[in-house]
Amino acid sequence: MSSTSKLFSALAFLLVTLVAVPWLITVTRRLDLYYTLTSVALLAIASGGVWLTFYIGRINIGQAAFALMGGYVSAILVVTYGVPFWLTLPLAGLFCAVASILIGLPILRLRGVYFAMVTLVLTEVARLLALALPVTNGAKGLVNIPLPGSTTLFGVTLIPDFATLANPRLTFYLISVVLMVICYAGLYRLVHSRVGRLCLSLQQNEELASSIGVNVAYLRVVIYAVSSLLGGLGGAMFVAISQSIYPSSFTITDSINFMLNCFLGGLGYVFGPILGTFLLYFGWDLLFQTGRLQLLIFSSVLIALMLILPNGLLSLRLFRRSKG
Amino acid sequence: MDDLLQISRLTKQFGGLVAVSDVSFSVREGEILSIIGPNGAGKSTLFKLASSFLRPTAGEVRFRGERISGLAPHVVARRGVVRTFQETTIFKGMTVRENVIIAHQLRANASLLGYYFASSVARRDEAEFGRSADEILAFLGLDGIRNDPAVTLPHGHLRALGIAIGLATNPTVLLLDEPFAGMNHDETMRAVEIVLGVRRRGVTVLLVEHDMPAVMQISDRIVVLNFGEKIAEGTPAEIQQNQKVIEAYLGVEDESIGI
Ligand SMILES: Nc1ncnc2c1ncn2[C@@H]1O[C@H](COP(=O)(O)OP(=O)(O)O)[C@@H](O)[C@H]1O
Ligand SMILES: [Mg+2]
């Protein structure tokens, strides 16, 4: 894509998500969709982190642990210490990044299914910790978390106080989409910079990468930290919207879904997880009517998709182009 | 001539198996030194020890007098000891030119953040890497296929790309593991020219090789391994006369050591 068509695509995306979607929702009076779409945006942020670990050749089934961690850090800071939410958001991300460095140093040596298994266990460890630690209030969780207050910069109100808003759901939606766009712009830059190519060198051959001077261990940890930061941001934002968090707010199912979102969209496409999250989330909801068959149909369709399109849905676009 | 790389009493055991046993020799600045030996003799293991991809069970490797065994491979590479691999090891998902550009990492001056935000140091690095990659590709005769995906390359070009990757790191010593394996006569002759060219660039070459005629033609000196032990060391002429070497290779075929 040329840079003008890239700019055009980005503008079109913003126009659709920030203007057209709210207008459609207002016209159709489907206000419930705000919550759904906000969820998609936030889950896509966490999925983007998982996608990034795929990019260095690691299967990450542990993102729910960091979403949970980010959610709790933000909630505890807001509830117990009265810190403004908008300050807790970056702090939650940062906390997750630091924690993931400590966790990543030992476990990132593992590859393939071993790393995947350990991250899966990590999700469960996070849940058990949330149950056991005193600050998290155990299984009862933290509830009635106050809505985010206003935030101002040089006297200009950037984000209004949610408690005073007539339509907080719209504002949450807009903020979440903007946050998602910022995160993915950051990912896009990473992938298209030399850092991205260094990541690919790890994915394709770690031994060779280290023989040409790539500090493999360092790069792996940095990328894992960025990945976990995204998990923490997504989780913290999610908790602010639902105004509550429990040890079961993010579980192994979420970890697996984050990973599936990446597969579905395509591991080779930085925006793949957005599409994957969107389709998986809506696909799951659409199948709700099928009752007990929901999971069966859902899984079968996923397996079929992965067999037919191993490089994800976005590979369709390239396919069409190379044919035409 | 100075000893650039000193291998002293190097031993590597895998469980009960002694793959390399008490091997010592030195590599001199500017020479091409080959390690030969029958299959399973421990050549590749010795190679990994020399580039610090394996930790020795005993003994050590010194580069310019400083111990390098036990250091991380990227640290050893930074000092100037760089290896290419026996397996056709390249970055398969990149083009030929991307492979060579990424291999300039040892010459990188910018940090990760610098590359991310395209700092002036990073932009200077990237311009330099591109220029140097083009020069190396031209030197190895790969400029015609620079934008081909690396996976699609035929055997001979893959090896040349492996060497290009090695050269991009600006090594003092380049370790080549079987650079001529699987090549026909013409390809081998071209690869021999490339290795000689590499040495003309001032790079010391340590290579492991099966192809005896090529080794005899290219090497200044040869070290022969058998069952993990060094059984001979000398010029190609000396090695061809060596009784132990002839015995070690007996039962293979006589012409395989180029006699
Ligand atoms: N990682 C390893 N684990 C166990 N045994 C190994 C390993 N690498 C090599 N060996 C054994 O060490 C011996 C020497 O192998 P190698 O160095 O590859 O020989 P060469 O390259 O001369 O053919 C062989 O018997 C091989 O099976
Ligand atoms: Mg070998």
Coordinates of C-alpha atoms and ligand atoms in Angstrom, one line a residue:
Chain A
M1 CA 0.0 0.0 0.0
S2 CA 1.2 3.5 -0.8
S3 CA 1.3 5.9 2.1
T4 CA -1.7 7.9 0.8
S5 CA -3.9 4.8 0.6
K6 CA -2.7 3.8 4.1
L7 CA -3.7 7.2 5.4
F8 CA -7.0 6.9 3.6
S9 CA -7.7 3.5 5.2
A10 CA -6.8 4.8 8.6
L11 CA -9.2 7.8 8.2
A12 CA -11.9 5.6 6.9
F13 CA -11.6 3.3 9.9
L14 CA -11.8 6.2 12.3
L15 CA -14.7 7.6 10.4
V16 CA -16.6 4.4 10.5
T17 CA -15.9 3.5 14.1
L18 CA -16.1 7.0 15.7
V19 CA -18.9 8.5 13.6
A20 CA -20.8 6.0 11.5
V21 CA -21.2 3.3 14.2
P22 CA -22.5 5.7 16.9
W23 CA -24.9 7.2 14.3
L24 CA -26.2 3.7 13.3
I25 CA -26.6 2.7 17.0
T26 CA -28.6 5.9 17.7
V27 CA -30.8 5.3 14.7
T28 CA -31.4 1.7 15.4
R29 CA -31.7 2.2 19.2
R30 CA -29.4 -0.7 19.8
L31 CA -27.6 0.9 22.7
D32 CA -26.5 -2.5 24.0
L33 CA -24.1 -2.7 21.1
Y34 CA -22.0 0.0 22.7
Y35 CA -21.0 -2.4 25.4
T36 CA -20.3 -5.2 22.9
L37 CA -18.2 -3.1 20.7
T38 CA -16.3 -1.6 23.6
S39 CA -15.5 -5.1 24.7
V40 CA -14.3 -6.0 21.3
A41 CA -12.0 -3.0 21.2
L42 CA -10.5 -3.8 24.6
L43 CA -10.2 -7.5 24.0
A44 CA -8.5 -6.6 20.7
I45 CA -5.9 -4.6 22.6
A46 CA -5.1 -7.6 24.8
S47 CA -5.1 -9.9 21.7
G48 CA -2.6 -7.5 20.0
G49 CA -0.2 -8.3 22.8
V50 CA -0.6 -12.0 22.2
W51 CA -0.1 -11.4 18.5
L52 CA 3.2 -9.7 19.3
T53 CA 4.5 -12.7 21.2
F54 CA 3.6 -14.9 18.2
Y55 CA 5.7 -12.4 16.2
I56 CA 8.8 -13.5 18.1
G57 CA 7.8 -17.2 17.8
R58 CA 6.1 -17.8 21.1
I59 CA 2.6 -19.2 21.6
N60 CA 1.2 -17.1 24.5
I61 CA -1.8 -18.6 26.3
G62 CA -1.3 -16.4 29.3
Q63 CA -2.6 -13.0 28.4
A64 CA -5.6 -13.4 30.7
A65 CA -3.2 -13.3 33.6
F66 CA -2.0 -9.9 32.7
A67 CA -5.5 -8.6 31.9
L68 CA -6.5 -9.8 35.4
M69 CA -3.4 -8.2 36.9
G70 CA -4.0 -4.9 35.1
G71 CA -7.6 -4.9 36.2
Y72 CA -6.8 -5.6 39.8
V73 CA -4.0 -3.0 39.9
S74 CA -6.3 -0.3 38.6
A75 CA -9.3 -1.3 40.7
I76 CA -7.2 -1.5 43.9
L77 CA -5.6 1.8 43.3
V78 CA -9.0 3.4 42.6
V79 CA -10.9 1.8 45.4
T80 CA -8.3 1.6 48.2
Y81 CA -6.1 4.5 47.5
G82 CA -8.4 6.9 45.7
V83 CA -6.1 7.3 42.7
P84 CA -7.8 8.8 39.7
F85 CA -8.6 6.1 37.1
W86 CA -6.8 7.8 34.2
L87 CA -3.6 7.6 36.3
T88 CA -4.1 4.0 37.2
L89 CA -4.5 3.0 33.6
P90 CA -0.8 3.6 32.6
L91 CA 0.2 2.4 36.1
A92 CA -1.6 -0.9 35.5
G93 CA 0.1 -1.4 32.2
L94 CA 3.5 -0.6 33.6
F95 CA 2.9 -2.9 36.6
C96 CA 2.1 -5.8 34.1
A97 CA 5.2 -4.9 32.0
V98 CA 7.5 -5.1 35.0
A99 CA 5.8 -8.3 36.3
S100 CA 6.2 -9.9 32.9
I101 CA 9.9 -9.1 32.8
L102 CA 10.3 -11.0 36.1
I103 CA 8.2 -13.9 34.8
G104 CA 9.5 -13.8 31.3
L105 CA 13.2 -13.9 32.2
P106 CA 13.0 -17.6 33.2
I107 CA 10.1 -18.8 31.0
L108 CA 11.0 -17.2 27.7
R109 CA 13.8 -19.7 27.4
L110 CA 11.2 -22.3 26.7
R111 CA 9.9 -22.8 23.2
G112 CA 7.0 -24.2 21.4
V113 CA 4.5 -26.2 23.4
Y114 CA 6.5 -25.8 26.6
F115 CA 6.2 -22.1 26.7
A116 CA 2.6 -22.4 25.7
M117 CA 1.9 -24.7 28.6
V118 CA 3.7 -22.5 31.2
T119 CA 1.7 -19.5 30.1
L120 CA -1.5 -21.4 30.3
V121 CA -0.6 -22.3 33.9
L122 CA 0.2 -18.7 34.5
T123 CA -3.4 -17.8 33.8
E124 CA -4.5 -20.2 36.5
V125 CA -1.9 -19.0 38.9
A126 CA -3.2 -15.5 38.5
R127 CA -6.7 -16.6 39.3
L128 CA -5.6 -18.5 42.4
L129 CA -3.6 -15.5 43.5
A130 CA -6.6 -13.2 43.1
L131 CA -8.6 -15.7 45.2
A132 CA -5.9 -15.8 47.9
L133 CA -4.4 -12.4 48.3
P134 CA -6.0 -10.1 50.9
V135 CA -5.9 -6.9 48.8
T136 CA -8.1 -8.5 46.1
N137 CA -10.9 -9.3 48.5
G138 CA -10.9 -13.0 47.4
A139 CA -13.9 -14.5 45.5
K140 CA -16.2 -11.6 46.4
G141 CA -14.0 -9.4 44.2
L142 CA -14.0 -5.7 44.1
V143 CA -17.4 -4.2 43.2
N144 CA -19.0 -0.8 42.9
I145 CA -15.8 0.7 41.6
P146 CA -16.5 4.4 40.9
L147 CA -16.6 5.5 37.3
P148 CA -13.6 7.4 36.0
G149 CA -13.6 11.1 36.9
S150 CA -12.7 13.9 34.5
T151 CA -9.2 14.5 33.3
T152 CA -7.9 17.8 32.3
L153 CA -4.7 19.0 30.6
F154 CA -3.8 22.7 30.9
G155 CA -7.3 23.5 32.0
V156 CA -8.9 21.8 29.0
T157 CA -11.2 18.9 29.8
L158 CA -10.0 16.0 27.8
I159 CA -12.3 13.4 29.2
P160 CA -15.4 14.4 31.2
D161 CA -16.5 12.9 34.5
F162 CA -18.4 9.8 33.7
A163 CA -20.8 10.1 36.6
T164 CA -22.1 13.4 35.1
L165 CA -22.6 12.0 31.5
A166 CA -25.9 11.4 30.0
N167 CA -24.5 8.7 27.8
P168 CA -21.4 7.2 29.5
R169 CA -21.6 4.1 27.2
L170 CA -20.9 6.2 24.1
T171 CA -18.0 7.9 25.8
F172 CA -16.5 4.6 26.9
Y173 CA -16.9 3.3 23.4
L174 CA -15.2 6.2 21.9
I175 CA -12.3 6.2 24.4
S176 CA -11.8 2.4 24.0
V177 CA -11.7 2.7 20.2
V178 CA -9.2 5.6 20.5
L179 CA -7.1 3.5 22.9
M180 CA -7.2 0.6 20.5
V181 CA -6.2 2.7 17.6
I182 CA -3.2 4.2 19.6
C183 CA -2.1 0.7 20.6
Y184 CA -2.3 -0.7 17.1
A185 CA -0.6 2.4 15.7
G186 CA 2.2 1.6 18.1
L187 CA 2.2 -2.1 17.1
Y188 CA 2.2 -1.1 13.4
R189 CA 5.2 1.1 13.9
L190 CA 7.0 -1.6 15.8
V191 CA 6.4 -4.2 13.1
H192 CA 7.5 -1.9 10.3
S193 CA 10.7 -0.7 12.0
R194 CA 13.9 -2.6 12.3
V195 CA 12.7 -3.8 15.7
G196 CA 10.0 -5.7 13.8
R197 CA 12.5 -7.4 11.6
L198 CA 14.6 -8.3 14.6
C199 CA 11.4 -9.9 16.0
L200 CA 11.0 -11.9 12.8
S201 CA 14.6 -13.0 13.0
L202 CA 13.8 -14.6 16.4
Q203 CA 10.6 -16.1 15.0
Q204 CA 12.5 -17.6 12.1
N205 CA 15.7 -18.7 13.7
E206 CA 16.8 -17.9 17.2
E207 CA 20.2 -19.5 16.8
L208 CA 21.1 -17.6 13.7
A209 CA 19.7 -14.4 15.2
S210 CA 22.1 -14.7 18.2
S211 CA 25.0 -15.6 15.9
I212 CA 24.5 -12.3 14.0
G213 CA 24.6 -10.4 17.2
V214 CA 20.9 -10.1 18.2
N215 CA 20.6 -10.1 22.0
V216 CA 17.9 -12.7 21.8
A217 CA 17.2 -12.9 25.6
Y218 CA 16.8 -9.1 25.9
L219 CA 14.6 -8.7 22.8
R220 CA 12.3 -11.5 23.9
V221 CA 11.8 -9.9 27.3
V222 CA 11.2 -6.5 25.9
I223 CA 8.6 -7.8 23.5
Y224 CA 6.9 -9.9 26.2
A225 CA 6.8 -6.8 28.4
V226 CA 5.1 -4.8 25.6
S227 CA 2.7 -7.7 25.1
S228 CA 1.8 -7.8 28.8
L229 CA 1.5 -4.0 28.9
L230 CA -1.3 -4.3 26.3
G231 CA -2.9 -7.1 28.3
G232 CA -2.8 -4.9 31.4
L233 CA -4.2 -1.8 29.6
G234 CA -7.1 -3.8 28.1
G235 CA -7.9 -5.4 31.5
A236 CA -7.8 -2.2 33.4
M237 CA -10.1 -0.4 30.9
F238 CA -12.5 -3.4 31.0
V239 CA -12.7 -3.3 34.7
A240 CA -13.4 0.5 34.7
I241 CA -16.4 -0.1 32.4
S242 CA -17.8 -3.1 34.2
Q243 CA -17.1 -1.4 37.6
S244 CA -16.2 -4.7 39.1
I245 CA -13.6 -7.4 39.0
Y246 CA -13.5 -11.0 40.3
P247 CA -10.8 -13.7 40.1
S248 CA -13.0 -15.1 37.3
S249 CA -13.1 -11.9 35.3
F250 CA -10.3 -13.2 33.0
T251 CA -9.8 -17.0 32.8
I252 CA -8.2 -19.6 30.7
T253 CA -11.0 -19.3 28.3
D254 CA -10.1 -15.7 27.7
S255 CA -6.4 -16.6 27.3
I256 CA -7.4 -19.1 24.6
N257 CA -9.7 -16.7 23.0
F258 CA -7.0 -14.0 22.8
M259 CA -4.9 -16.6 21.0
L260 CA -7.7 -17.7 18.7
N261 CA -8.4 -14.0 17.8
C262 CA -4.8 -13.9 16.5
F263 CA -5.1 -17.1 14.5
L264 CA -8.4 -16.1 13.0
G265 CA -7.3 -12.7 11.8
G266 CA -3.9 -14.0 10.7
L267 CA -0.5 -14.1 12.4
G268 CA 1.1 -12.3 9.5
Y269 CA -1.1 -9.2 9.8
V270 CA -0.7 -6.7 12.5
F271 CA -4.4 -5.7 12.3
G272 CA -5.5 -9.4 12.2
P273 CA -6.4 -9.6 15.9
I274 CA -8.9 -6.7 15.6
L275 CA -10.8 -8.6 12.9
G276 CA -10.4 -11.9 14.8
T277 CA -11.7 -10.4 18.0
F278 CA -14.6 -8.8 16.3
L279 CA -15.7 -11.9 14.4
L280 CA -15.1 -14.3 17.3
Y281 CA -17.0 -12.1 19.7
F282 CA -20.0 -11.6 17.4
G283 CA -19.9 -15.1 16.1
W284 CA -20.1 -16.5 19.7
D285 CA -23.1 -14.2 20.4
L286 CA -24.9 -15.0 17.2
L287 CA -24.7 -18.7 18.0
F288 CA -26.3 -18.1 21.4
Q289 CA -29.7 -19.1 19.9
T290 CA -28.4 -22.5 19.1
G291 CA -28.3 -23.2 22.9
R292 CA -26.4 -26.3 23.8
L293 CA -24.9 -26.6 20.3
Q294 CA -23.2 -23.2 20.7
L295 CA -19.8 -24.4 21.6
L296 CA -19.9 -27.4 19.2
I297 CA -20.8 -25.3 16.2
F298 CA -18.4 -22.5 17.2
S299 CA -15.4 -24.9 17.6
S300 CA -16.2 -26.7 14.4
V301 CA -16.3 -23.5 12.4
L302 CA -13.0 -22.4 13.9
I303 CA -11.3 -25.7 13.1
A304 CA -12.6 -25.6 9.6
L305 CA -11.5 -22.0 9.1
M306 CA -8.0 -22.8 10.4
L307 CA -7.8 -25.7 8.0
I308 CA -9.0 -23.8 5.0
L309 CA -7.2 -20.5 5.8
P310 CA -4.1 -21.4 7.9
N311 CA -2.8 -17.8 7.5
G312 CA -5.9 -16.2 8.8
L313 CA -8.8 -14.3 7.3
L314 CA -6.7 -11.4 6.2
S315 CA -4.8 -13.7 3.8
L316 CA -8.0 -13.8 1.7
R317 CA -7.4 -10.2 0.6
L318 CA -3.9 -11.1 -0.7
F319 CA -5.3 -14.2 -2.3
R320 CA -7.8 -12.2 -4.2
R321 CA -5.1 -9.7 -5.3
S322 CA -2.7 -12.3 -6.5
K323 CA -5.4 -13.9 -8.6
G324 CA -6.7 -10.7 -10.1
Chain B
M1 CA 51.9 -14.9 12.3
D2 CA 49.8 -14.3 15.4
D3 CA 47.4 -16.9 16.9
L4 CA 44.0 -15.4 16.7
L5 CA 42.0 -18.2 18.2
Q6 CA 43.4 -20.7 20.6
I7 CA 41.7 -24.0 21.2
S8 CA 43.2 -25.5 24.4
R9 CA 42.5 -29.0 25.6
L10 CA 38.9 -28.8 24.6
T11 CA 36.6 -31.7 25.7
K12 CA 32.9 -32.1 25.2
Q13 CA 30.9 -35.0 26.6
F14 CA 27.3 -35.8 25.8
G15 CA 26.3 -38.1 28.6
G16 CA 28.8 -41.0 28.2
L17 CA 29.7 -40.1 24.7
V18 CA 32.9 -38.0 24.3
A19 CA 32.3 -36.0 21.1
V20 CA 35.4 -33.9 21.4
S21 CA 38.4 -35.2 23.4
D22 CA 41.3 -33.0 24.6
V23 CA 41.7 -31.1 21.3
S24 CA 44.2 -28.3 21.0
F25 CA 45.2 -26.1 18.1
S26 CA 45.5 -22.5 17.1
V27 CA 44.1 -20.5 14.2
R28 CA 46.5 -17.9 12.8
E29 CA 45.4 -14.4 11.7
G30 CA 44.6 -14.4 8.0
E31 CA 44.7 -18.1 7.3
I32 CA 42.2 -20.6 6.1
L33 CA 42.2 -23.5 8.5
S34 CA 40.0 -26.6 7.8
I35 CA 38.8 -29.2 10.2
I36 CA 38.2 -32.6 8.5
G37 CA 37.3 -36.0 9.7
P38 CA 34.9 -38.9 9.1
N39 CA 31.2 -38.6 10.0
G40 CA 30.6 -38.3 13.7
A41 CA 34.2 -37.3 14.3
G42 CA 33.1 -34.3 16.3
K43 CA 33.7 -31.6 13.8
S44 CA 30.4 -29.8 14.2
T45 CA 30.6 -30.1 18.0
L46 CA 34.1 -28.6 17.9
F47 CA 32.7 -25.8 15.8
K48 CA 29.9 -25.1 18.2
L49 CA 32.4 -25.0 21.0
A50 CA 34.6 -22.5 19.2
S51 CA 31.7 -20.2 18.6
S52 CA 30.4 -20.7 22.1
F53 CA 27.1 -22.3 21.1
L54 CA 28.1 -25.1 23.4
R55 CA 29.9 -25.0 26.7
P56 CA 33.0 -27.2 26.9
T57 CA 33.1 -30.0 29.5
A58 CA 36.7 -29.1 29.9
G59 CA 39.3 -26.8 28.3
E60 CA 38.8 -23.4 26.8
V61 CA 38.7 -21.2 23.7
R62 CA 40.6 -18.0 23.7
F63 CA 40.3 -15.2 21.1
R64 CA 43.2 -12.7 21.1
G65 CA 44.2 -14.1 24.4
E66 CA 40.8 -13.6 26.1
R67 CA 38.7 -16.5 27.1
I68 CA 35.5 -16.7 25.1
S69 CA 34.1 -20.1 26.0
G70 CA 31.1 -19.7 28.3
L71 CA 30.1 -16.3 26.9
A72 CA 26.8 -15.9 25.2
P73 CA 27.0 -16.4 21.4
H74 CA 26.0 -12.9 20.6
V75 CA 28.8 -11.6 22.9
V76 CA 31.3 -13.8 21.1
A77 CA 29.9 -12.7 17.8
R78 CA 30.4 -9.0 18.9
R79 CA 34.0 -9.7 19.6
G80 CA 34.4 -10.9 16.0
V81 CA 34.0 -14.7 16.1
V82 CA 31.0 -15.5 13.9
R83 CA 29.7 -18.8 12.6
T84 CA 27.4 -19.8 9.8
F85 CA 25.6 -23.1 10.0
Q86 CA 25.8 -26.5 8.5
E87 CA 22.1 -26.7 8.0
T88 CA 21.0 -24.2 5.4
T89 CA 20.3 -21.6 8.0
I90 CA 18.9 -18.3 6.8
F91 CA 15.8 -16.3 7.7
K92 CA 13.3 -18.1 5.5
G93 CA 10.6 -15.6 5.6
M94 CA 12.7 -12.7 4.4
T95 CA 14.1 -11.7 1.0
V96 CA 17.8 -12.1 0.3
R97 CA 18.5 -8.5 0.9
E98 CA 16.5 -8.4 4.1
N99 CA 18.5 -11.3 5.4
V100 CA 21.8 -9.5 4.8
I101 CA 20.5 -6.2 6.2
I102 CA 19.2 -7.8 9.4
A103 CA 22.6 -9.6 9.8
H104 CA 24.3 -6.2 10.3
Q105 CA 23.0 -6.1 13.9
L106 CA 26.5 -6.4 15.3
R107 CA 27.3 -3.0 13.7
A108 CA 24.1 -1.4 15.1
N109 CA 24.7 1.8 17.0
A110 CA 21.1 2.7 17.8
S111 CA 19.0 1.1 20.6
L112 CA 15.6 -0.6 20.1
L113 CA 13.9 2.7 21.0
G114 CA 16.1 4.5 18.5
Y115 CA 15.0 2.2 15.7
Y116 CA 11.4 2.5 16.9
F117 CA 11.4 6.3 16.8
A118 CA 13.8 6.5 13.8
S119 CA 16.4 8.5 15.6
S120 CA 19.2 10.1 13.6
V121 CA 21.6 7.4 14.7
A122 CA 19.1 4.7 13.7
R123 CA 18.6 6.3 10.3
R124 CA 22.3 6.5 9.7
D125 CA 22.6 2.8 10.7
E126 CA 19.9 1.7 8.3
A127 CA 21.3 3.7 5.4
E128 CA 24.7 2.2 6.1
F129 CA 23.3 -1.4 6.4
G130 CA 21.5 -1.0 3.1
R131 CA 24.7 0.2 1.4
S132 CA 26.8 -2.5 2.9
A133 CA 24.3 -5.2 2.1
D134 CA 24.3 -4.2 -1.5
E135 CA 28.1 -4.3 -1.6
I136 CA 28.2 -7.8 -0.1
L137 CA 25.5 -9.1 -2.4
A138 CA 27.4 -7.7 -5.4
F139 CA 30.6 -9.3 -4.1
L140 CA 29.0 -12.7 -3.9
G141 CA 27.1 -12.3 -7.2
L142 CA 23.7 -12.3 -5.5
D143 CA 22.6 -8.8 -6.6
G144 CA 20.4 -10.2 -9.3
I145 CA 18.3 -12.0 -6.8
R146 CA 18.4 -9.6 -4.0
N147 CA 14.6 -9.2 -3.7
D148 CA 13.8 -12.9 -4.1
P149 CA 12.3 -14.6 -1.1
A150 CA 15.2 -16.6 0.5
V151 CA 13.1 -19.8 0.7
T152 CA 13.0 -20.0 -3.1
L153 CA 16.8 -20.0 -3.6
P154 CA 18.6 -23.0 -5.1
H155 CA 21.3 -24.8 -3.0
G156 CA 24.3 -22.9 -4.2
H157 CA 22.7 -19.5 -3.7
L158 CA 21.6 -20.5 -0.2
R159 CA 25.2 -21.2 0.8
A160 CA 26.3 -17.9 -0.7
L161 CA 23.6 -16.2 1.3
G162 CA 24.8 -17.9 4.4
I163 CA 28.2 -16.5 3.8
A164 CA 26.7 -13.1 3.0
I165 CA 25.0 -13.2 6.4
G166 CA 28.3 -14.0 8.0
L167 CA 30.1 -11.2 6.2
A168 CA 27.5 -8.7 7.2
T169 CA 28.6 -9.1 10.8
N170 CA 32.1 -7.9 9.8
P171 CA 33.8 -10.8 11.4
T172 CA 37.4 -11.2 12.3
V173 CA 37.1 -15.0 12.2
L174 CA 34.4 -16.6 10.1
L175 CA 33.5 -20.2 11.0
L176 CA 31.9 -22.0 8.0
D177 CA 30.3 -25.4 8.6
E178 CA 30.4 -27.4 5.5
P179 CA 30.1 -24.6 3.0
F180 CA 30.4 -27.0 0.0
A181 CA 28.1 -29.7 1.2
G182 CA 25.6 -30.9 -1.4
M183 CA 27.2 -28.9 -4.2
N184 CA 28.2 -30.1 -7.6
H185 CA 31.6 -29.5 -9.0
D186 CA 30.9 -26.1 -10.6
E187 CA 29.1 -24.8 -7.6
T188 CA 31.9 -26.0 -5.4
M189 CA 34.5 -24.2 -7.5
R190 CA 32.4 -21.0 -7.3
A191 CA 32.1 -21.4 -3.5
V192 CA 35.8 -21.9 -3.2
E193 CA 36.4 -18.7 -5.0
I194 CA 34.0 -17.0 -2.6
V195 CA 35.8 -18.3 0.4
L196 CA 39.1 -17.2 -1.0
G197 CA 37.6 -13.8 -1.6
V198 CA 36.4 -13.7 1.9
R199 CA 40.0 -14.2 3.1
R200 CA 41.2 -11.5 0.7
R201 CA 38.8 -9.2 2.6
G202 CA 41.0 -9.8 5.6
V203 CA 38.8 -12.3 7.3
T204 CA 40.3 -15.4 9.0
V205 CA 38.4 -18.5 8.0
L206 CA 37.9 -21.7 10.0
L207 CA 35.9 -24.3 8.1
V208 CA 34.6 -27.8 8.6
E209 CA 34.3 -29.7 5.3
H210 CA 33.8 -33.1 3.8
D211 CA 34.8 -32.3 0.2
M212 CA 38.4 -33.3 0.3
P213 CA 39.6 -31.9 -3.1
A214 CA 38.1 -28.5 -2.2
V215 CA 39.7 -28.6 1.3
M216 CA 43.1 -29.5 -0.1
Q217 CA 42.9 -26.7 -2.6
I218 CA 41.7 -24.0 -0.3
S219 CA 43.3 -24.6 3.1
D220 CA 46.6 -23.2 4.4
R221 CA 46.5 -25.8 7.2
I222 CA 44.3 -28.7 8.1
V223 CA 43.3 -30.3 11.5
V224 CA 42.1 -33.9 11.3
L225 CA 39.7 -35.3 13.9
N226 CA 38.8 -38.9 14.4
F227 CA 36.5 -40.2 17.2
G228 CA 36.7 -36.8 18.8
E229 CA 40.5 -36.7 18.9
K230 CA 42.9 -34.7 16.9
I231 CA 45.0 -37.1 15.0
A232 CA 46.9 -34.8 12.7
E233 CA 47.6 -31.1 11.9
G234 CA 49.6 -29.6 9.0
T235 CA 49.6 -28.3 5.5
P236 CA 47.5 -30.1 2.9
A237 CA 50.6 -31.8 1.5
E238 CA 51.6 -33.1 5.0
I239 CA 48.1 -34.3 5.7
Q240 CA 47.9 -36.2 2.4
Q241 CA 51.1 -38.1 3.5
N242 CA 50.0 -38.7 7.1
Q243 CA 49.7 -42.4 7.9
K244 CA 47.1 -41.9 10.6
V245 CA 44.9 -39.9 8.4
I246 CA 45.0 -42.4 5.6
E247 CA 44.1 -45.1 8.1
A248 CA 41.2 -43.1 9.5
Y249 CA 39.8 -42.7 6.1
L250 CA 40.5 -46.3 5.0
G251 CA 37.3 -48.1 4.3
V252 CA 35.7 -44.9 3.1
E253 CA 37.4 -44.4 -0.4
D254 CA 40.9 -43.5 -1.1
E255 CA 40.0 -40.6 -3.5
S256 CA 37.8 -39.1 -0.8
I257 CA 40.9 -37.6 0.8
G258 CA 42.2 -36.5 -2.6
I259 CA 45.2 -38.7 -2.8
Ligands
LIG1 N1 23.6 -32.5 21.1 C1 24.1 -33.7 21.1 N2 23.7 -34.6 22.1 C2 24.2 -35.9 22.1 N3 25.1 -36.3 21.2 C3 25.6 -35.5 20.3 C4 25.1 -34.1 20.2 N4 25.7 -33.5 19.2 C5 26.5 -34.4 18.6 N5 26.5 -35.6 19.3 C6 27.3 -36.8 19.0 O1 28.6 -36.4 19.0 C7 29.3 -37.1 18.0 C8 30.0 -36.1 17.1 O2 29.0 -35.4 16.4 P1 29.4 -34.2 15.4 O3 30.2 -33.2 16.1 O4 28.1 -33.7 14.8 O5 30.2 -34.9 14.3 P2 30.6 -34.5 12.8 O6 30.1 -33.1 12.6 O7 32.1 -34.7 12.7 O8 29.9 -35.4 11.9 C9 28.4 -38.0 17.3 O9 28.5 -39.3 17.8 C10 27.0 -37.3 17.6 O10 26.0 -38.3 17.6
MG2 MG 28.7 -32.3 11.3

